[in-house]
CSV table of C-alpha atoms in Angstrom, one decimal:
chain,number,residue,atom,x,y,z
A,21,UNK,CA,93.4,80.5,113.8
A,22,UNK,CA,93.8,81.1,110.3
A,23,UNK,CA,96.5,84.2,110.4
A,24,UNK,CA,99.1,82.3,111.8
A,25,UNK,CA,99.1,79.6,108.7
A,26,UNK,CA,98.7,82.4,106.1
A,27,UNK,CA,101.4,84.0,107.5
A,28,UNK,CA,103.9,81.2,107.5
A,29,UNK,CA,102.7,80.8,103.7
A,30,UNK,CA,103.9,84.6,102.5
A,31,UNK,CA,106.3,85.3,105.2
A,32,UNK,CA,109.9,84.2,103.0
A,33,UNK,CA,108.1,86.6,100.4
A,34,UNK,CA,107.9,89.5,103.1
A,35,UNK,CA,111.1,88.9,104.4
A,36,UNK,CA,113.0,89.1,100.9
A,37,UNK,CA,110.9,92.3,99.8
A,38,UNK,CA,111.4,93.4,103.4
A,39,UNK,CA,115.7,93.2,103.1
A,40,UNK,CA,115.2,94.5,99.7
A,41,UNK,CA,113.3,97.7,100.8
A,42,UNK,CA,115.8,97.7,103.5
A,43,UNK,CA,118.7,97.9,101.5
A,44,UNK,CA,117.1,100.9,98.9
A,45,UNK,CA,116.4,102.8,102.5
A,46,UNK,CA,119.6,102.8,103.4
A,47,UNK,CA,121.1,103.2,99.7
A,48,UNK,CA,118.6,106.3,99.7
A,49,UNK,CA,119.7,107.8,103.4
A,50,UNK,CA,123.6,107.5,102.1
A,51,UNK,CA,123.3,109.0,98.5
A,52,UNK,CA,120.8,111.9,99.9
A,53,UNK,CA,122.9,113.0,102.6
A,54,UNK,CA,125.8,113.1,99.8
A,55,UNK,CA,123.8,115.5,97.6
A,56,UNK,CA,122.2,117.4,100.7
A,57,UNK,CA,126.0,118.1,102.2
A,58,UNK,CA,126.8,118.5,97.6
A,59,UNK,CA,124.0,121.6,97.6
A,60,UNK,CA,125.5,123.4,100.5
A,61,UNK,CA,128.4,122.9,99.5
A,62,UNK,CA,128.0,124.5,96.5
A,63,UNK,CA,125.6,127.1,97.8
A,64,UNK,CA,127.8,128.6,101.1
A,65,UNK,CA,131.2,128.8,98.5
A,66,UNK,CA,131.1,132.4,97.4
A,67,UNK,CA,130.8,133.9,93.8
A,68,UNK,CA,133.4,132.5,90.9
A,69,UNK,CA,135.7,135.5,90.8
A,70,UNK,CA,137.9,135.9,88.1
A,71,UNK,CA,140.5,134.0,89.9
A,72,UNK,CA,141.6,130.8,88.0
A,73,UNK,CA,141.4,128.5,91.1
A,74,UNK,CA,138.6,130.1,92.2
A,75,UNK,CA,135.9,129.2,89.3
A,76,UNK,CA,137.8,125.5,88.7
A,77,UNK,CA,136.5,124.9,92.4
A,78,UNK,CA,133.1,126.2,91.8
A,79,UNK,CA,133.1,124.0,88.6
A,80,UNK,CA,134.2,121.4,90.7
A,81,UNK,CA,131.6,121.6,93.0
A,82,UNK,CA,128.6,122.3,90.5
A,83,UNK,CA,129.7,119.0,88.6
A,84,UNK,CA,129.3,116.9,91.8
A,85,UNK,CA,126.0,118.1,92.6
A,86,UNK,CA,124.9,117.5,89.0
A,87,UNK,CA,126.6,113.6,88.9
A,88,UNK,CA,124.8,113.1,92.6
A,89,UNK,CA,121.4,115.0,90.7
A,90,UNK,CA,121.4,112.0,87.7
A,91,UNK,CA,121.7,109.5,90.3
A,92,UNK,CA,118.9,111.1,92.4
A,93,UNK,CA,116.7,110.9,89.0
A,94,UNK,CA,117.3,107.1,89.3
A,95,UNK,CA,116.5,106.8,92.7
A,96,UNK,CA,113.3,108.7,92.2
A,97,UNK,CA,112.5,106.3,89.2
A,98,UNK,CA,112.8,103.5,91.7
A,99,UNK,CA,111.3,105.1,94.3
A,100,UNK,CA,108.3,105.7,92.5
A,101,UNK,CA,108.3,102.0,91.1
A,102,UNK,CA,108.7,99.9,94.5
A,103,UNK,CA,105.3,100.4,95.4
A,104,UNK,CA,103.5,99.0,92.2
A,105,UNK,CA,106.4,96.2,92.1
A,106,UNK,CA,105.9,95.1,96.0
A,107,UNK,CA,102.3,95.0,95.6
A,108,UNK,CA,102.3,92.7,92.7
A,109,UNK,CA,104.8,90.2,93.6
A,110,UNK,CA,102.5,89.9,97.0
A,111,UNK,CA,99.4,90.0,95.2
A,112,UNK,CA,99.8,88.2,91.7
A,113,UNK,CA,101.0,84.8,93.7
A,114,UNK,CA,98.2,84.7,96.7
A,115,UNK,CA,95.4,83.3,95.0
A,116,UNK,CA,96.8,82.2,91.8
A,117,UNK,CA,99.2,80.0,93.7
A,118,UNK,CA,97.0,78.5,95.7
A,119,UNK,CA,95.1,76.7,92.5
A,120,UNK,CA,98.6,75.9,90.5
A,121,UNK,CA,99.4,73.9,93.5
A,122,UNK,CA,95.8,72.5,94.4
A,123,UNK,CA,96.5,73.9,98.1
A,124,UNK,CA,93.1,75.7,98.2
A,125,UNK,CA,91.0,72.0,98.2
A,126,UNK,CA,93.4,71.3,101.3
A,127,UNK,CA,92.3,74.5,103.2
A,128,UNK,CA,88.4,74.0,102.0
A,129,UNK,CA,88.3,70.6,103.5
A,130,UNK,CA,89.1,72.0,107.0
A,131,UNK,CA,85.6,73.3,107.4
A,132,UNK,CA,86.8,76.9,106.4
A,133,UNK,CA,84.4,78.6,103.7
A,134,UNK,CA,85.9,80.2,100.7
A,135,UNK,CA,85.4,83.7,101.5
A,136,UNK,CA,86.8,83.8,105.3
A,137,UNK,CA,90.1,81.6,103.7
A,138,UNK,CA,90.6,84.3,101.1
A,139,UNK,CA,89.7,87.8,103.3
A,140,UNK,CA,92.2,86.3,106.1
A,141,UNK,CA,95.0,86.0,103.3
A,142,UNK,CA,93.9,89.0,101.6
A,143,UNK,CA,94.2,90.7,105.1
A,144,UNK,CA,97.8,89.9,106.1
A,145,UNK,CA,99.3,90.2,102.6
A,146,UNK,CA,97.6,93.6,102.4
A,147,UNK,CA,98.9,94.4,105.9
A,148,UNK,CA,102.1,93.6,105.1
A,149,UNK,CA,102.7,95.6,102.0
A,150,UNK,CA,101.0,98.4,103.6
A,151,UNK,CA,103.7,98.2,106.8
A,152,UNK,CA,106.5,97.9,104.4
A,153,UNK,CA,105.8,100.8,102.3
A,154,UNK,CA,104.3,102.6,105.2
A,155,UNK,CA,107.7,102.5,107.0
A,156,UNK,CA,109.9,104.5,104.7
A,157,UNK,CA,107.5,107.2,104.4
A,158,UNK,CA,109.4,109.3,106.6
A,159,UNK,CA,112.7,108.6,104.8
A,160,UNK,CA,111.0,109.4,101.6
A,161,UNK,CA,109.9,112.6,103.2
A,162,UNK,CA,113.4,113.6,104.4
A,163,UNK,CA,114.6,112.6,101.1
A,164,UNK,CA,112.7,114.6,98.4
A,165,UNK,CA,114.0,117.5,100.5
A,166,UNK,CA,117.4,116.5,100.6
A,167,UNK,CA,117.9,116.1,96.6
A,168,UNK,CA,116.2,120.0,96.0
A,169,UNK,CA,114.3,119.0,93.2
A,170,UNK,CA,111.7,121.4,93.8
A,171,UNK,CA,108.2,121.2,95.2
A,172,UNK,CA,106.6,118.2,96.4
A,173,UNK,CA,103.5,118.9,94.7
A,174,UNK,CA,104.9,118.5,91.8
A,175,UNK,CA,104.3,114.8,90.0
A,176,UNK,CA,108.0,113.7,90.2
A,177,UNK,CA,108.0,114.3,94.0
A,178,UNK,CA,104.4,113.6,94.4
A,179,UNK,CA,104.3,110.3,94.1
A,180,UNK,CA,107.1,109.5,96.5
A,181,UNK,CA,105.8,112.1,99.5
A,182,UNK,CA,103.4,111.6,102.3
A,183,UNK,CA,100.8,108.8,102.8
A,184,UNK,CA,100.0,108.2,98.9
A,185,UNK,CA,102.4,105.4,98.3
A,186,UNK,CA,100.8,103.4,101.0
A,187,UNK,CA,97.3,103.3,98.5
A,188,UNK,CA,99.4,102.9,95.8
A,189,UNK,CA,100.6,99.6,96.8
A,190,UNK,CA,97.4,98.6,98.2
A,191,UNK,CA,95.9,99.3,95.1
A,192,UNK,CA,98.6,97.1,93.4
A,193,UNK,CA,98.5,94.1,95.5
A,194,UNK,CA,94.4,93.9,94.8
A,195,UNK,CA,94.9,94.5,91.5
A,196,UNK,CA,97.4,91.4,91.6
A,197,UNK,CA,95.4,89.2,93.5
A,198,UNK,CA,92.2,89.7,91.7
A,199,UNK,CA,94.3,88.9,88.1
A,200,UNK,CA,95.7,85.6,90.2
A,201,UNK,CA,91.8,84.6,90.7
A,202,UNK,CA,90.9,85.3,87.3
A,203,UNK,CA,93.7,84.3,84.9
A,204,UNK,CA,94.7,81.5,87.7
A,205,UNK,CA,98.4,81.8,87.0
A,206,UNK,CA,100.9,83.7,88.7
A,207,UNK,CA,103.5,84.8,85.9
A,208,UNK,CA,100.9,86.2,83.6
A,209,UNK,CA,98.8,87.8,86.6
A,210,UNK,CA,102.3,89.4,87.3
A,211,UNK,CA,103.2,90.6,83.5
A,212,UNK,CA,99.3,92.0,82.6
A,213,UNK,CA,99.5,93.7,86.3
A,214,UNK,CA,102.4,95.7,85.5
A,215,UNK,CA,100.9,97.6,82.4
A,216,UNK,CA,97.5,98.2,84.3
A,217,UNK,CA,99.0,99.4,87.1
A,218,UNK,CA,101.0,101.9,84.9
A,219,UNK,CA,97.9,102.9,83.1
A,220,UNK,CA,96.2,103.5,86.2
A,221,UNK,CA,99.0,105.7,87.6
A,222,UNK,CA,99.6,107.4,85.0
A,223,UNK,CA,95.7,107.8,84.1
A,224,UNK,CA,94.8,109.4,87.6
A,225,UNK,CA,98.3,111.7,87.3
A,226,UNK,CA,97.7,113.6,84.1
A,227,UNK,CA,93.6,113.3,84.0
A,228,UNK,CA,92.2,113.1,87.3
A,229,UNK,CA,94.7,114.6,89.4
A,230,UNK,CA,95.1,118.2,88.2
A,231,UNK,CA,91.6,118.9,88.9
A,232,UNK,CA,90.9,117.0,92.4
A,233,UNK,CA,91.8,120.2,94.3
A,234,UNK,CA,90.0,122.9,92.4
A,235,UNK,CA,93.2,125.2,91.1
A,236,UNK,CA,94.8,128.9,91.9
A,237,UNK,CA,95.7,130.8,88.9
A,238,UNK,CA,98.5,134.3,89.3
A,239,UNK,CA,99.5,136.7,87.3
A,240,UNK,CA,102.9,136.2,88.0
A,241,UNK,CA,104.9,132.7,88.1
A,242,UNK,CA,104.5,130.9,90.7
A,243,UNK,CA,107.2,129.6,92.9
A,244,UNK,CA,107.0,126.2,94.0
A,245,UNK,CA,103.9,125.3,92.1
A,246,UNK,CA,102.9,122.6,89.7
A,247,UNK,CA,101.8,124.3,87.2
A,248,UNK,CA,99.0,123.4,85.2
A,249,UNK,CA,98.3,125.7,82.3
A,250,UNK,CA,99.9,129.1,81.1
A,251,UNK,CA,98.6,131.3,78.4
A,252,UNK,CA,96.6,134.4,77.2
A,253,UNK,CA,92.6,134.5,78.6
A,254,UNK,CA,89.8,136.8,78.6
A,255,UNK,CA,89.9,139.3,81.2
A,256,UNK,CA,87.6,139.0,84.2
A,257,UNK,CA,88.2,134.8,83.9
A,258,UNK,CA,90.5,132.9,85.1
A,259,UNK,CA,90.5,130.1,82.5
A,260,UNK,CA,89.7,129.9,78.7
A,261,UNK,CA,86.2,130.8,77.7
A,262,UNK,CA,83.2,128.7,76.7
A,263,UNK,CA,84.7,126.6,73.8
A,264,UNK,CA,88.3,128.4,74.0
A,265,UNK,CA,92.1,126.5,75.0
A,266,UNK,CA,95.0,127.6,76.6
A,267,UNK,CA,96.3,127.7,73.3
A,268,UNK,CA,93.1,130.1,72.0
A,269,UNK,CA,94.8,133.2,73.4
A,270,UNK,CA,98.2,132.8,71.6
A,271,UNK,CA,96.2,132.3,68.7
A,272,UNK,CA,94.7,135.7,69.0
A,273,UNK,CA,97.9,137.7,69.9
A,274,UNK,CA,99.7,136.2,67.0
A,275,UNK,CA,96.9,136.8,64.7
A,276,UNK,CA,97.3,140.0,65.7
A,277,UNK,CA,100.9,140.4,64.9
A,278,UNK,CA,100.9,138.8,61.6
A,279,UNK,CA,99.7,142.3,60.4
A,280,UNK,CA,102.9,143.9,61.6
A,281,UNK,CA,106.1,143.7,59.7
A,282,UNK,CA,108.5,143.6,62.8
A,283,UNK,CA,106.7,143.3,66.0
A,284,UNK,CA,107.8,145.2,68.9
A,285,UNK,CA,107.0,144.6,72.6
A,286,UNK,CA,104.4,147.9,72.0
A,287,UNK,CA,102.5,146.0,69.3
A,288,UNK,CA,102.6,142.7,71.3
A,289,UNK,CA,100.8,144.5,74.3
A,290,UNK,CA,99.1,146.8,71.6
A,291,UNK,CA,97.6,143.2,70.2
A,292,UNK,CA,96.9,141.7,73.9
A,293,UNK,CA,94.8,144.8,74.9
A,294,UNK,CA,93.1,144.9,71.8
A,295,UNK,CA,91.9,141.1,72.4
A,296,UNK,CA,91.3,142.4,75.6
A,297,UNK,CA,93.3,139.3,77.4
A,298,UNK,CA,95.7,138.7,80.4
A,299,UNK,CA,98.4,136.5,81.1
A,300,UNK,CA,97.7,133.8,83.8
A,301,UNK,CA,99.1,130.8,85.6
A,302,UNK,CA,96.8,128.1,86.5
A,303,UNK,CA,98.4,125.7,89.2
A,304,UNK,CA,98.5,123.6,92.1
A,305,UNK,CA,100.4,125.2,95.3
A,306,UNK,CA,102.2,123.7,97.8
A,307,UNK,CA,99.4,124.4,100.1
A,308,UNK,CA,97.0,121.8,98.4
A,309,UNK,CA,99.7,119.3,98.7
A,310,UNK,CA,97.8,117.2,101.5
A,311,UNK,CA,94.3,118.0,100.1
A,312,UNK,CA,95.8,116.2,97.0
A,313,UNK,CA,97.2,113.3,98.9
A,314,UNK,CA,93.9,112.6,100.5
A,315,UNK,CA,91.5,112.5,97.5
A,316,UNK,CA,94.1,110.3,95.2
A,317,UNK,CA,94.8,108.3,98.4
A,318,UNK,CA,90.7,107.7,98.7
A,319,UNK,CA,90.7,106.8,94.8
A,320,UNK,CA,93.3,103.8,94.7
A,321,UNK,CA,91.5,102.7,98.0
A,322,UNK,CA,88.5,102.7,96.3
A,323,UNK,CA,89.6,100.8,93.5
A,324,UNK,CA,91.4,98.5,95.9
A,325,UNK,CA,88.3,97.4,97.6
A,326,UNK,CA,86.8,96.9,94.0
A,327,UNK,CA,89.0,94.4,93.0
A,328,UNK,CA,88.7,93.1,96.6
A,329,UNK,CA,85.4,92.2,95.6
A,330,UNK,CA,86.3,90.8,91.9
A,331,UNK,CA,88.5,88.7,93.9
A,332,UNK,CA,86.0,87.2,96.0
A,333,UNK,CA,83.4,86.8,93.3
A,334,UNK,CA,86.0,84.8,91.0
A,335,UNK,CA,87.0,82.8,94.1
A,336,UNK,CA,83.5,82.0,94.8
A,337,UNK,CA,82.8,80.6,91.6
A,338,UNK,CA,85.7,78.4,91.3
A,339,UNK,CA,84.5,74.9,90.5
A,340,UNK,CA,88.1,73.4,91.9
């Protein structure tokens, strides 16, 4: 009895976010296909001879696949944004809102307790964020393919590929919604939530991340990898020793060197033998991409249902 009510309350919000996402989908589907049919382009036009006409096309060509490339950086900026944004401006509002306006001694007087009022609207806002984002993970999918700016694994393109957005903005929205409860208005709920979502991104990117799929290190460089660390390590391990860096084995080699006047490639692999290191590449492949995806997407859920319950607790103890 209660979803129908709470959805009449947040549906104009939906709506707008929904025409707005929209728009950026279709915005998105246009400029990629320009830089998809740029890249071929480019690609399928044969080598720049020494014929005049010849390289100004290539040049041509190159320089509109690299004006379509800065406006792909954009799009991915944006891209990686709307989640955190949609979430808030559904989430910060909800609760906070609700006690600006004194609607929430209405809804209590209709023999409706506290926590069922808040769980249905947490329910449908949450469900409608999730549908939104959930949507235009497809187009998101064809579209970090179509620009060709490498792997998906990578950060950049991580963020914006499969299912992960979708926690992302359920993440957000709690997070919104539990600041609403607690600070009790909507603007400020709204400008803190932006710099701890950001923290939280950016925390789990560069910290947690890296390490929540245990891995591969090569020899060689690895194509289409995100690669972690790079450098000089004992042999026989595949990472720094017991109280070493990546940075320890670089050390070592150039200590080495600084006892040679004018180093030659001989003394550089005189000094890495002598050290007895190797050169390795510690990354993530393309192959732990969903394994990635699942773990971070389990860590913003988490969270989400933390502040789910911050929510209800401050709710609970309102005195209004």
């Amino acid at each position: 009895a209660m979803i129908e009510p709470a959805w009449r309350l947040q549906r104009l919000v939906f709506l707008v976010a929904l025409v707005v996402v929209v728009a950026f989908a279709i915005w998105l589907a246009v400029t990629g296909s320009l830089q998809a049919a740029a890249w071929t382009t480019y690609n399928v036009t044969h080598h720049c001879v020494d014929v005049v006409a010849t390289r100004n096309n290539c040049f041509a060509l190159g320089q509109n696949y690299e004006n379509l490339d800065r406006l792909a950086r954009v799009n991915l900026g944006l891209a990686v944004a709307m989640p955190g944004l949609l979430g808030l401006v559904f989430g910060a509002p909800l609760v906070a809102r609700e006690i600006e306006q004194g609607t929430n001694r209405l809804a209590w007087t209709q023999s409706i307790t506290r926590t069922r009022w808040l769980l249905v609207k947490l329910c449908v806002g949450a469900l409608a964020c999730c549908v939104v984002v959930g949507a235009t993970t497809p187009l998101l999918e064809w579209w970090t393919g179509a620009i060709h700016r490498g792997a998906r694994v990578v950060p950049s393109l991580f963020d914006v590929s499969g299912f992960v957005a979708v926690s992302y903005v359920l993440f957000a929205f709690m997070l919104g919604a539990a600041l609403g409860a607690l600070i009790r208005r909507t603007g400020w709920a709204f400008a803190v939530g932006i710099p701890l979502y950001a923290l939280a991104r950016l925390g789990v990117q560069n910290f947690a991340r890296p390490a929540l799929v245990s891995p591969s290190t090569a020899a060689g460089f690895p194509a289409n990898a995100w690669i972690l660390q790079s450098g000089y390590v004992p042999l026989g391990r595949s990472s720094p020793a017991t109280g070493q860096t990546w940075e320890s084995g670089y050390q070592l080699v150039a200590n080495c060197e600084s006892k040679v006047r004018a180093v030659s490639q001989a003394d550089e692999n005189r000094c890495i033998a002598q050290n007895k290191l190797h050169y390795l590449f510690q990354y993530q492949p393309t192959s732990h991409f969903w394994a990635l995806q699942g773990v971070e997407s389990a860590i913003f859920i988490g969270a989400a249902l933390v502040l789910l319950g911050v929510t209800v607790l401050a709710v609970r103890r309102w005195r209004t």
